[in-house]
PDB file of C-alpha atoms and ligand atoms in Angstrom:
ATOM      1  CA  UNK I   1    -175.829  55.416  25.484  1.00  0.00           C
ATOM      2  CA  UNK I   2    -174.573  59.821  24.851  1.00  0.00           C
ATOM      3  CA  UNK I   3    -177.053  62.588  26.172  1.00  0.00           C
ATOM      4  CA  UNK I   4    -178.223  65.227  24.111  1.00  0.00           C
ATOM      5  CA  UNK I   5    -175.649  67.449  25.806  1.00  0.00           C
ATOM      6  CA  UNK I   6    -172.895  64.886  24.804  1.00  0.00           C
ATOM      7  CA  UNK I   7    -173.793  64.842  21.136  1.00  0.00           C
ATOM      8  CA  UNK I   8    -174.040  68.769  21.048  1.00  0.00           C
ATOM      9  CA  UNK I   9    -170.786  68.435  22.235  1.00  0.00           C
ATOM     10  CA  UNK I  10    -169.394  66.326  19.094  1.00  0.00           C
ATOM     11  CA  UNK I  11    -171.208  68.615  16.807  1.00  0.00           C
ATOM     12  CA  UNK I  12    -170.175  71.787  18.325  1.00  0.00           C
ATOM     13  CA  UNK I  13    -165.893  70.331  17.687  1.00  0.00           C
ATOM     14  CA  UNK I  14    -166.814  68.970  15.104  1.00  0.00           C
ATOM     15  CA  UNK I  15    -168.161  72.438  13.770  1.00  0.00           C
ATOM     16  CA  UNK I  16    -166.015  74.779  15.756  1.00  0.00           C
ATOM     17  CA  UNK I  17    -162.777  73.195  16.761  1.00  0.00           C
ATOM     18  CA  UNK I  18    -162.045  70.943  13.777  1.00  0.00           C
ATOM     19  CA  UNK I  19    -159.892  72.854  11.532  1.00  0.00           C
ATOM     20  CA  UNK I  20    -159.751  70.658   8.816  1.00  0.00           C
ATOM     21  CA  UNK I  21    -155.375  69.974   9.466  1.00  0.00           C
ATOM     22  CA  UNK I  22    -155.525  65.935  10.575  1.00  0.00           C
ATOM     23  CA  UNK I  23    -158.584  63.170  11.247  1.00  0.00           C
ATOM     24  CA  UNK I  24    -161.459  62.670  13.622  1.00  0.00           C
ATOM     25  CA  UNK I  25    -161.856  59.379  15.750  1.00  0.00           C
ATOM     26  CA  UNK I  26    -165.114  58.186  16.170  1.00  0.00           C
ATOM     27  CA  UNK I  27    -164.007  55.160  18.732  1.00  0.00           C
ATOM     28  CA  UNK I  28    -167.373  52.887  19.328  1.00  0.00           C
ATOM     29  CA  UNK I  29    -169.919  54.401  17.542  1.00  0.00           C
ATOM     30  CA  UNK I  30    -172.945  51.305  18.211  1.00  0.00           C
ATOM     31  CA  UNK I  31    -175.168  52.862  15.967  1.00  0.00           C
ATOM     32  CA  UNK I  32    -173.440  56.183  14.469  1.00  0.00           C
ATOM     33  CA  UNK I  33    -175.215  59.009  17.678  1.00  0.00           C
ATOM     34  CA  UNK I  34    -171.347  59.924  17.599  1.00  0.00           C
ATOM     35  CA  UNK I  35    -170.875  59.800  13.818  1.00  0.00           C
ATOM     36  CA  UNK I  36    -173.903  61.884  12.635  1.00  0.00           C
ATOM     37  CA  UNK I  37    -173.433  64.901  15.255  1.00  0.00           C
ATOM     38  CA  UNK I  38    -169.420  64.917  13.868  1.00  0.00           C
ATOM     39  CA  UNK I  39    -170.623  64.762  10.252  1.00  0.00           C
ATOM     40  CA  UNK I  40    -173.312  67.250  10.417  1.00  0.00           C
ATOM     41  CA  UNK I  41    -170.638  69.460  12.432  1.00  0.00           C
ATOM     42  CA  UNK I  42    -168.737  68.920   9.720  1.00  0.00           C
ATOM     43  CA  UNK I  43    -171.448  70.004   6.970  1.00  0.00           C
ATOM     44  CA  UNK I  44    -171.505  73.291   8.795  1.00  0.00           C
ATOM     45  CA  UNK I  45    -167.893  74.053   9.292  1.00  0.00           C
ATOM     46  CA  UNK I  46    -168.188  73.431   5.256  1.00  0.00           C
ATOM     47  CA  UNK I  47    -164.537  71.320   4.860  1.00  0.00           C
ATOM     48  CA  UNK I  48    -165.186  68.858   2.121  1.00  0.00           C
ATOM     49  CA  UNK I  49    -162.463  66.225   3.093  1.00  0.00           C
ATOM     50  CA  UNK I  50    -163.148  63.076   2.155  1.00  0.00           C
ATOM     51  CA  UNK I  51    -163.253  60.236   5.069  1.00  0.00           C
ATOM     52  CA  UNK I  52    -162.283  62.581   7.609  1.00  0.00           C
ATOM     53  CA  UNK I  53    -164.051  60.108  10.362  1.00  0.00           C
ATOM     54  CA  UNK I  54    -162.350  57.030  11.352  1.00  0.00           C
ATOM     55  CA  UNK I  55    -165.389  55.165  13.021  1.00  0.00           C
ATOM     56  CA  UNK I  56    -164.444  52.645  14.724  1.00  0.00           C
ATOM     57  CA  UNK I  57    -166.687  49.502  15.799  1.00  0.00           C
ATOM     58  CA  UNK I  58    -166.774  46.178  16.376  1.00  0.00           C
ATOM     59  CA  UNK I  59    -170.495  45.872  14.698  1.00  0.00           C
ATOM     60  CA  UNK I  60    -172.037  42.422  16.469  1.00  0.00           C
ATOM     61  CA  UNK I  61    -175.348  42.565  17.183  1.00  0.00           C
ATOM     62  CA  UNK I  62    -176.057  40.956  20.766  1.00  0.00           C
ATOM     63  CA  UNK I  63    -180.065  40.917  20.533  1.00  0.00           C
ATOM     64  CA  UNK I  64    -180.734  41.915  24.457  1.00  0.00           C
ATOM     65  CA  UNK I  65    -179.113  45.196  24.038  1.00  0.00           C
ATOM     66  CA  UNK I  66    -179.481  45.970  20.704  1.00  0.00           C
ATOM     67  CA  UNK I  67    -183.563  44.816  19.390  1.00  0.00           C
ATOM     68  CA  UNK I  68    -184.871  47.918  21.243  1.00  0.00           C
ATOM     69  CA  UNK I  69    -183.282  50.516  18.962  1.00  0.00           C
ATOM     70  CA  UNK I  70    -184.623  48.647  15.657  1.00  0.00           C
ATOM     71  CA  UNK I  71    -188.200  50.199  17.337  1.00  0.00           C
ATOM     72  CA  UNK I  72    -186.779  53.407  17.611  1.00  0.00           C
ATOM     73  CA  UNK I  73    -188.768  55.728  14.722  1.00  0.00           C
ATOM     74  CA  UNK I  74    -185.673  56.947  13.131  1.00  0.00           C
ATOM     75  CA  UNK I  75    -184.347  54.318  12.707  1.00  0.00           C
ATOM     76  CA  UNK I  76    -187.558  52.962  11.241  1.00  0.00           C
ATOM     77  CA  UNK I  77    -187.741  55.808   9.289  1.00  0.00           C
ATOM     78  CA  UNK I  78    -184.419  55.264   7.578  1.00  0.00           C
ATOM     79  CA  UNK I  79    -184.098  51.436   7.552  1.00  0.00           C
ATOM     80  CA  UNK I  80    -187.253  49.771   7.876  1.00  0.00           C
ATOM     81  CA  UNK I  81    -187.959  46.296   9.284  1.00  0.00           C
ATOM     82  CA  UNK I  82    -184.410  44.757   9.806  1.00  0.00           C
ATOM     83  CA  UNK I  83    -183.036  40.962  12.453  1.00  0.00           C
ATOM     84  CA  UNK I  84    -180.031  40.369  13.383  1.00  0.00           C
ATOM     85  CA  UNK I  85    -179.250  37.730  15.132  1.00  0.00           C
ATOM     86  CA  UNK I  86    -176.686  37.478  17.734  1.00  0.00           C
ATOM     87  CA  UNK I  87    -173.540  37.710  16.788  1.00  0.00           C
ATOM     88  CA  UNK I  88    -174.317  39.132  13.013  1.00  0.00           C
ATOM     89  CA  UNK I  89    -171.536  41.491  11.593  1.00  0.00           C
ATOM     90  CA  UNK I  90    -174.127  44.599  11.477  1.00  0.00           C
ATOM     91  CA  UNK I  91    -171.697  47.526   9.000  1.00  0.00           C
ATOM     92  CA  UNK I  92    -174.510  46.973   5.993  1.00  0.00           C
ATOM     93  CA  UNK I  93    -176.685  48.409   9.084  1.00  0.00           C
ATOM     94  CA  UNK I  94    -174.511  51.352  10.401  1.00  0.00           C
ATOM     95  CA  UNK I  95    -173.849  52.498   6.196  1.00  0.00           C
ATOM     96  CA  UNK I  96    -177.933  52.843   5.284  1.00  0.00           C
ATOM     97  CA  UNK I  97    -178.187  54.650   8.865  1.00  0.00           C
ATOM     98  CA  UNK I  98    -175.102  57.610   7.284  1.00  0.00           C
ATOM     99  CA  UNK I  99    -175.703  56.564   4.270  1.00  0.00           C
ATOM    100  CA  UNK I 100    -176.355  61.005   3.805  1.00  0.00           C
ATOM    101  CA  UNK I 101    -172.394  60.686   5.544  1.00  0.00           C
ATOM    102  CA  UNK I 102    -170.583  57.997   2.994  1.00  0.00           C
ATOM    103  CA  UNK I 103    -168.287  60.617   2.162  1.00  0.00           C
ATOM    104  CA  UNK I 104    -166.751  61.943   5.521  1.00  0.00           C
ATOM    105  CA  UNK I 105    -166.605  58.317   6.847  1.00  0.00           C
ATOM    106  CA  UNK I 106    -164.022  55.780   6.731  1.00  0.00           C
ATOM    107  CA  UNK I 107    -165.681  52.262   8.426  1.00  0.00           C
ATOM    108  CA  UNK I 108    -162.952  50.730  10.532  1.00  0.00           C
ATOM    109  CA  UNK I 109    -165.335  47.704  11.518  1.00  0.00           C
ATOM    110  CA  UNK I 110    -164.035  44.744  13.365  1.00  0.00           C
ATOM    111  CA  UNK I 111    -161.830  44.276  16.941  1.00  0.00           C
ATOM    112  CA  UNK I 112    -160.281  47.951  17.787  1.00  0.00           C
ATOM    113  CA  UNK I 113    -157.195  46.545  18.733  1.00  0.00           C
ATOM    114  CA  UNK I 114    -156.108  45.462  15.546  1.00  0.00           C
ATOM    115  CA  UNK I 115    -158.466  48.248  13.770  1.00  0.00           C
ATOM    116  CA  UNK I 116    -156.404  51.651  15.322  1.00  0.00           C
ATOM    117  CA  UNK I 117    -153.828  52.985  12.850  1.00  0.00           C
ATOM    118  CA  UNK I 118    -153.346  56.416  11.256  1.00  0.00           C
ATOM    119  CA  UNK I 119    -150.743  58.666  10.111  1.00  0.00           C
ATOM    120  CA  UNK I 120    -152.829  61.276  10.175  1.00  0.00           C
ATOM    121  CA  UNK I 121    -152.758  64.217  13.757  1.00  0.00           C
ATOM    122  CA  UNK I 122    -155.982  63.528  15.493  1.00  0.00           C
ATOM    123  CA  UNK I 123    -157.517  66.614  16.194  1.00  0.00           C
ATOM    124  CA  UNK I 124    -160.788  65.193  17.896  1.00  0.00           C
ATOM    125  CA  UNK I 125    -161.068  61.958  19.265  1.00  0.00           C
ATOM    126  CA  UNK I 126    -164.152  60.112  21.461  1.00  0.00           C
ATOM    127  CA  UNK I 127    -163.457  57.342  22.725  1.00  0.00           C
ATOM    128  CA  UNK I 128    -166.763  55.031  24.304  1.00  0.00           C
ATOM    129  CA  UNK I 129    -165.150  51.711  23.944  1.00  0.00           C
ATOM    130  CA  UNK I 130    -161.667  52.401  26.440  1.00  0.00           C
ATOM    131  CA  UNK I 131    -163.679  49.626  29.000  1.00  0.00           C
ATOM    132  CA  UNK I 132    -160.643  47.253  28.947  1.00  0.00           C
ATOM    133  CA  UNK I 133    -156.607  47.470  28.845  1.00  0.00           C
ATOM    134  CA  UNK I 134    -156.023  46.464  25.953  1.00  0.00           C
ATOM    135  CA  UNK I 135    -158.060  48.151  24.518  1.00  0.00           C
ATOM    136  CA  UNK I 136    -157.048  51.393  25.452  1.00  0.00           C
ATOM    137  CA  UNK I 137    -153.264  50.196  25.268  1.00  0.00           C
ATOM    138  CA  UNK I 138    -153.869  49.244  21.722  1.00  0.00           C
ATOM    139  CA  UNK I 139    -155.288  53.498  21.491  1.00  0.00           C
ATOM    140  CA  UNK I 140    -152.956  54.758  22.927  1.00  0.00           C
ATOM    141  CA  UNK I 141    -150.004  53.064  21.143  1.00  0.00           C
ATOM    142  CA  UNK I 142    -152.056  53.937  17.671  1.00  0.00           C
ATOM    143  CA  UNK I 143    -153.110  57.410  17.867  1.00  0.00           C
ATOM    144  CA  UNK I 144    -151.431  58.994  21.151  1.00  0.00           C
ATOM    145  CA  UNK I 145    -147.915  59.607  19.134  1.00  0.00           C
ATOM    146  CA  UNK I 146    -150.335  61.666  16.833  1.00  0.00           C
ATOM    147  CA  UNK I 147    -151.876  64.102  19.318  1.00  0.00           C
ATOM    148  CA  UNK I 148    -150.839  67.287  18.971  1.00  0.00           C
ATOM    149  CA  UNK I 149    -150.395  69.681  21.683  1.00  0.00           C
ATOM    150  CA  UNK I 150    -153.306  73.105  21.892  1.00  0.00           C
ATOM    151  CA  UNK I 151    -155.138  71.302  18.542  1.00  0.00           C
ATOM    152  CA  UNK I 152    -155.817  67.600  20.033  1.00  0.00           C
ATOM    153  CA  UNK I 153    -159.049  67.115  22.121  1.00  0.00           C
ATOM    154  CA  UNK I 154    -159.710  63.981  23.948  1.00  0.00           C
ATOM    155  CA  UNK I 155    -163.825  63.482  24.907  1.00  0.00           C
ATOM    156  CA  UNK I 156    -163.904  59.998  26.998  1.00  0.00           C
ATOM    157  CA  UNK I 157    -167.190  58.989  27.268  1.00  0.00           C
ATOM    158  CA  UNK I 158    -166.915  56.253  30.379  1.00  0.00           C
ATOM    159  CA  UNK I 159    -164.447  59.036  32.347  1.00  0.00           C
ATOM    160  CA  UNK I 160    -167.031  59.409  35.301  1.00  0.00           C
ATOM    161  CA  UNK I 161    -168.478  56.413  36.108  1.00  0.00           C
ATOM    162  CA  UNK I 162    -167.067  53.115  37.486  1.00  0.00           C
ATOM    163  CA  UNK I 163    -165.951  50.724  34.421  1.00  0.00           C
ATOM    164  CA  UNK I 164    -163.052  51.783  32.200  1.00  0.00           C
ATOM    165  CA  UNK I 165    -160.100  52.292  34.396  1.00  0.00           C
ATOM    166  CA  UNK I 166    -157.135  51.633  33.765  1.00  0.00           C
ATOM    167  CA  UNK I 167    -158.003  54.410  31.081  1.00  0.00           C
ATOM    168  CA  UNK I 168    -158.671  56.694  33.622  1.00  0.00           C
ATOM    169  CA  UNK I 169    -155.645  55.760  35.404  1.00  0.00           C
ATOM    170  CA  UNK I 170    -153.581  56.637  31.998  1.00  0.00           C
ATOM    171  CA  UNK I 171    -155.202  59.724  31.335  1.00  0.00           C
ATOM    172  CA  UNK I 172    -154.644  61.127  34.871  1.00  0.00           C
ATOM    173  CA  UNK I 173    -150.897  59.700  34.644  1.00  0.00           C
ATOM    174  CA  UNK I 174    -150.877  61.905  31.653  1.00  0.00           C
ATOM    175  CA  UNK I 175    -151.985  65.311  33.683  1.00  0.00           C
ATOM    176  CA  UNK I 176    -149.324  66.753  32.528  1.00  0.00           C
ATOM    177  CA  UNK I 177    -149.957  66.542  28.926  1.00  0.00           C
ATOM    178  CA  UNK I 178    -153.634  67.274  29.389  1.00  0.00           C
ATOM    179  CA  UNK I 179    -155.812  70.530  30.366  1.00  0.00           C
ATOM    180  CA  UNK I 180    -158.944  68.982  31.900  1.00  0.00           C
ATOM    181  CA  UNK I 181    -161.476  71.535  30.189  1.00  0.00           C
ATOM    182  CA  UNK I 182    -165.343  69.740  31.647  1.00  0.00           C
ATOM    183  CA  UNK I 183    -166.876  66.721  31.564  1.00  0.00           C
ATOM    184  CA  UNK I 184    -171.304  66.541  30.332  1.00  0.00           C
ATOM    185  CA  UNK I 185    -172.949  63.508  31.079  1.00  0.00           C
ATOM    186  CA  UNK I 186    -170.455  61.202  32.150  1.00  0.00           C
ATOM    187  CA  UNK I 187    -167.810  62.370  29.460  1.00  0.00           C
ATOM    188  CA  UNK I 188    -164.786  64.442  30.393  1.00  0.00           C
ATOM    189  CA  UNK I 189    -163.235  66.599  27.893  1.00  0.00           C
ATOM    190  CA  UNK I 190    -159.656  67.149  27.834  1.00  0.00           C
ATOM    191  CA  UNK I 191    -156.853  69.350  25.448  1.00  0.00           C
ATOM    192  CA  UNK I 192    -153.804  67.395  24.594  1.00  0.00           C
ATOM    193  CA  UNK I 193    -151.450  70.450  25.741  1.00  0.00           C
ATOM    194  CA  UNK I 194    -147.317  69.023  25.499  1.00  0.00           C
ATOM    195  CA  UNK I 195    -146.687  66.494  23.379  1.00  0.00           C
ATOM    196  CA  UNK I 196    -146.584  63.124  24.478  1.00  0.00           C
ATOM    197  CA  UNK I 197    -143.025  61.395  25.157  1.00  0.00           C
ATOM    198  CA  UNK I 198    -141.899  59.045  22.377  1.00  0.00           C
ATOM    199  CA  UNK I 199    -141.005  56.594  25.161  1.00  0.00           C
ATOM    200  CA  UNK I 200    -144.397  55.848  27.047  1.00  0.00           C
ATOM    201  CA  UNK I 201    -145.600  54.317  23.735  1.00  0.00           C
ATOM    202  CA  UNK I 202    -142.019  52.322  23.661  1.00  0.00           C
ATOM    203  CA  UNK I 203    -142.745  51.606  26.901  1.00  0.00           C
ATOM    204  CA  UNK I 204    -146.310  51.409  28.980  1.00  0.00           C
ATOM    205  CA  UNK I 205    -145.881  53.017  31.844  1.00  0.00           C
ATOM    206  CA  UNK I 206    -149.172  52.519  33.306  1.00  0.00           C
ATOM    207  CA  UNK I 207    -147.103  49.223  34.261  1.00  0.00           C
ATOM    208  CA  UNK I 208    -144.880  50.211  36.469  1.00  0.00           C
ATOM    209  CA  UNK I 209    -147.407  52.279  38.648  1.00  0.00           C
ATOM    210  CA  UNK I 210    -148.184  50.232  41.999  1.00  0.00           C
ATOM    211  CA  UNK I 211    -151.867  49.990  43.025  1.00  0.00           C
ATOM    212  CA  UNK I 212    -151.353  52.629  45.702  1.00  0.00           C
ATOM    213  CA  UNK I 213    -150.640  54.805  42.659  1.00  0.00           C
ATOM    214  CA  UNK I 214    -153.361  53.661  40.415  1.00  0.00           C
ATOM    215  CA  UNK I 215    -155.649  54.689  43.812  1.00  0.00           C
ATOM    216  CA  UNK I 216    -154.540  58.136  44.425  1.00  0.00           C
ATOM    217  CA  UNK I 217    -155.114  58.479  39.795  1.00  0.00           C
ATOM    218  CA  UNK I 218    -158.810  57.201  39.900  1.00  0.00           C
ATOM    219  CA  UNK I 219    -159.364  59.202  42.929  1.00  0.00           C
ATOM    220  CA  UNK I 220    -158.123  62.669  41.449  1.00  0.00           C
ATOM    221  CA  UNK I 221    -160.311  61.737  38.259  1.00  0.00           C
ATOM    222  CA  UNK I 222    -163.329  61.938  40.670  1.00  0.00           C
ATOM    223  CA  UNK I 223    -161.958  64.903  42.246  1.00  0.00           C
ATOM    224  CA  UNK I 224    -162.719  66.811  38.899  1.00  0.00           C
ATOM    225  CA  UNK I 225    -166.296  66.693  39.152  1.00  0.00           C
ATOM    226  CA  UNK I 226    -168.353  68.410  41.810  1.00  0.00           C
ATOM    227  CA  UNK I 227    -170.799  66.061  44.064  1.00  0.00           C
ATOM    228  CA  UNK I 228    -173.206  64.451  41.976  1.00  0.00           C
ATOM    229  CA  UNK I 229    -174.451  61.235  40.682  1.00  0.00           C
ATOM    230  CA  UNK I 230    -171.786  60.957  38.143  1.00  0.00           C
ATOM    231  CA  UNK I 231    -168.922  61.753  40.733  1.00  0.00           C
ATOM    232  CA  UNK I 232    -170.732  58.768  43.302  1.00  0.00           C
ATOM    233  CA  UNK I 233    -169.355  56.694  39.779  1.00  0.00           C
ATOM    234  CA  UNK I 234    -166.421  57.670  39.269  1.00  0.00           C
ATOM    235  CA  UNK I 235    -165.612  56.987  43.467  1.00  0.00           C
ATOM    236  CA  UNK I 236    -167.557  53.711  43.028  1.00  0.00           C
ATOM    237  CA  UNK I 237    -164.481  52.606  39.965  1.00  0.00           C
ATOM    238  CA  UNK I 238    -162.195  53.300  43.371  1.00  0.00           C
ATOM    239  CA  UNK I 239    -164.254  51.184  45.188  1.00  0.00           C
ATOM    240  CA  UNK I 240    -164.035  48.218  42.418  1.00  0.00           C
ATOM    241  CA  UNK I 241    -159.855  48.491  42.094  1.00  0.00           C
ATOM    242  CA  UNK I 242    -159.332  48.333  45.089  1.00  0.00           C
ATOM    243  CA  UNK I 243    -161.784  44.871  45.240  1.00  0.00           C
ATOM    244  CA  UNK I 244    -159.781  44.220  42.252  1.00  0.00           C
ATOM    245  CA  UNK I 245    -156.745  44.578  44.046  1.00  0.00           C
ATOM    246  CA  UNK I 246    -157.595  42.296  46.846  1.00  0.00           C
ATOM    247  CA  UNK I 247    -157.820  45.715  49.081  1.00  0.00           C
ATOM    248  CA  UNK I 248    -160.908  44.278  51.116  1.00  0.00           C
ATOM    249  CA  UNK I 249    -160.798  46.559  53.672  1.00  0.00           C
ATOM    250  CA  UNK I 250    -160.223  49.707  51.946  1.00  0.00           C
ATOM    251  CA  UNK I 251    -163.130  48.780  49.718  1.00  0.00           C
ATOM    252  CA  UNK I 252    -165.212  48.994  52.876  1.00  0.00           C
ATOM    253  CA  UNK I 253    -164.152  51.836  54.584  1.00  0.00           C
ATOM    254  CA  UNK I 254    -163.902  53.492  50.496  1.00  0.00           C
ATOM    255  CA  UNK I 255    -167.328  52.351  50.316  1.00  0.00           C
ATOM    256  CA  UNK I 256    -168.837  53.508  53.882  1.00  0.00           C
ATOM    257  CA  UNK I 257    -167.400  57.128  52.624  1.00  0.00           C
ATOM    258  CA  UNK I 258    -169.040  57.301  49.267  1.00  0.00           C
ATOM    259  CA  UNK I 259    -172.532  56.154  51.231  1.00  0.00           C
ATOM    260  CA  UNK I 260    -171.588  59.547  54.021  1.00  0.00           C
ATOM    261  CA  UNK I 261    -170.669  61.070  50.316  1.00  0.00           C
ATOM    262  CA  UNK I 262    -174.251  60.529  49.471  1.00  0.00           C
ATOM    263  CA  UNK I 263    -176.873  60.684  52.375  1.00  0.00           C
ATOM    264  CA  UNK I 264    -174.575  64.241  53.257  1.00  0.00           C
ATOM    265  CA  UNK I 265    -175.226  65.749  49.212  1.00  0.00           C
ATOM    266  CA  UNK I 266    -178.464  63.836  49.952  1.00  0.00           C
ATOM    267  CA  UNK I 267    -177.749  62.137  46.365  1.00  0.00           C
ATOM    268  CA  UNK I 268    -179.823  58.747  46.023  1.00  0.00           C
ATOM    269  CA  UNK I 269    -179.408  58.191  42.442  1.00  0.00           C
ATOM    270  CA  UNK I 270    -180.616  54.579  41.586  1.00  0.00           C
ATOM    271  CA  UNK I 271    -178.192  53.406  39.562  1.00  0.00           C
ATOM    272  CA  UNK I 272    -175.938  53.618  42.020  1.00  0.00           C
ATOM    273  CA  UNK I 273    -177.813  51.977  44.919  1.00  0.00           C
ATOM    274  CA  UNK I 274    -177.434  48.576  41.837  1.00  0.00           C
ATOM    275  CA  UNK I 275    -173.144  49.641  41.748  1.00  0.00           C
ATOM    276  CA  UNK I 276    -173.482  49.426  45.381  1.00  0.00           C
ATOM    277  CA  UNK I 277    -175.366  46.164  46.017  1.00  0.00           C
ATOM    278  CA  UNK I 278    -173.085  44.811  43.678  1.00  0.00           C
ATOM    279  CA  UNK I 279    -169.588  46.007  45.096  1.00  0.00           C
ATOM    280  CA  UNK I 280    -170.956  44.357  48.634  1.00  0.00           C
ATOM    281  CA  UNK I 281    -171.870  41.416  47.115  1.00  0.00           C
ATOM    282  CA  UNK I 282    -168.183  41.103  46.091  1.00  0.00           C
ATOM    283  CA  UNK I 283    -167.035  43.127  50.109  1.00  0.00           C
ATOM    284  CA  UNK I 284    -168.696  39.782  51.354  1.00  0.00           C
ATOM    285  CA  UNK I 285    -171.686  41.448  51.656  1.00  0.00           C
ATOM    286  CA  UNK I 286    -173.541  40.919  55.482  1.00  0.00           C
ATOM    287  CA  UNK I 287    -170.448  42.717  56.597  1.00  0.00           C
ATOM    288  CA  UNK I 288    -172.181  45.842  55.180  1.00  0.00           C
ATOM    289  CA  UNK I 289    -175.582  45.361  55.554  1.00  0.00           C
TER     290      UNK I 289
HETATM  291  C1  LIG E   1    -171.068  51.840  24.585  1.00  0.00           C
HETATM  292  S1  LIG E   1    -170.816  51.005  23.094  1.00  0.00           S
HETATM  293  C2  LIG E   1    -171.139  53.079  21.603  1.00  0.00           C
HETATM  294  C3  LIG E   1    -172.095  53.836  21.995  1.00  0.00           C
HETATM  295  C4  LIG E   1    -172.408  55.150  21.603  1.00  0.00           C
HETATM  296  N1  LIG E   1    -171.142  55.472  21.208  1.00  0.00           N
HETATM  297  C5  LIG E   1    -173.381  55.795  22.030  1.00  0.00           C
HETATM  298  O1  LIG E   1    -173.500  56.678  22.015  1.00  0.00           O
HETATM  299  O2  LIG E   1    -174.562  55.643  20.884  1.00  0.00           O
HETATM  300  C6  LIG E   1    -169.434  50.918  22.681  1.00  0.00           C
HETATM  301  C7  LIG E   1    -169.321  49.762  22.225  1.00  0.00           C
HETATM  302  O3  LIG E   1    -168.393  49.217  21.669  1.00  0.00           O
HETATM  303  C8  LIG E   1    -167.743  48.653  20.973  1.00  0.00           C
HETATM  304  N2  LIG E   1    -166.966  47.691  21.158  1.00  0.00           N
HETATM  305  C9  LIG E   1    -166.997  46.938  21.974  1.00  0.00           C
HETATM  306  N3  LIG E   1    -166.056  46.202  21.807  1.00  0.00           N
HETATM  307  C10 LIG E   1    -165.444  46.210  20.844  1.00  0.00           C
HETATM  308  C11 LIG E   1    -163.545  46.125  19.782  1.00  0.00           C
HETATM  309  N4  LIG E   1    -162.868  45.096  20.684  1.00  0.00           N
HETATM  310  N5  LIG E   1    -163.249  46.865  18.710  1.00  0.00           N
HETATM  311  C12 LIG E   1    -164.256  48.240  18.293  1.00  0.00           C
HETATM  312  N6  LIG E   1    -165.764  47.961  18.968  1.00  0.00           N
HETATM  313  C13 LIG E   1    -165.827  47.501  20.187  1.00  0.00           C
HETATM  314  C14 LIG E   1    -169.337  47.562  20.482  1.00  0.00           C
HETATM  315  O4  LIG E   1    -169.841  47.549  19.030  1.00  0.00           O
HETATM  316  C15 LIG E   1    -170.340  49.000  20.712  1.00  0.00           C
HETATM  317  O5  LIG E   1    -171.086  49.878  19.980  1.00  0.00           O
END
């Protein structure tokens, strides 16, 4: 879930960066926190163009993870008590929660792999669903050609995190075309500084990368921020990639390096400990404990 700092970033981008020459991509809105932040920013920006925010979500209810949010006073105030079962489509709830911004939002509900499209320039793109290669590639191929040099800002919410490995590899591979602006929470913020070559959209350049290339790029991602819990999570993505690629021995020594760094920095984030436990299980834990 997004932090208040991340929501403030989206608000400021919509208010101060958006010029009205293109659209805002809001990919992975869940219950609309990012959408609300963008729409509030746009209101203060004063640009009146309709349906600026292209809001993508599959919007399928997952009781275990989602039910608790229905008890949130803000949500209860707006919609009263509602009941969704696993797998129910909750588009109606999103429309209700974001009713006051209905002129601004173009809801694109469904699998983003099938839904993602635009003919317009992308001024801002917020991604909080690029958890697998298929989604990452679909968004890149559909939206990447519409990124504009010195204008488009990309916010990758899962950047300083242990998952979404493919999207981090792609973003780092694309470093010559982007400037890293900074991090907030687990989000990495990038500005497009050069048009991405069209051939990258014809044949995915990521496919050609070796495991060594990908490890190097992931380490580059982790190296973008100083040591912190988010830097640890990103370093654990490197271990995850090594495991995925069958490089257990390398995974073991990489994990030991991460644990050493944590000890040195006196960092003990409980969430990192849980991820480490899981990785150790995958790495045939007994040897490591
Ligand atoms: C981590 S949540 C987003 C959280 C949200 N940005 C927030 O902070 O409140 C990821 C979202 O991606 C959506 N999602 C997952 N797979 C999807 C897909 N294939 N197409 C579109 N949306 C998808 C989920 O429904 C979920 O709402």
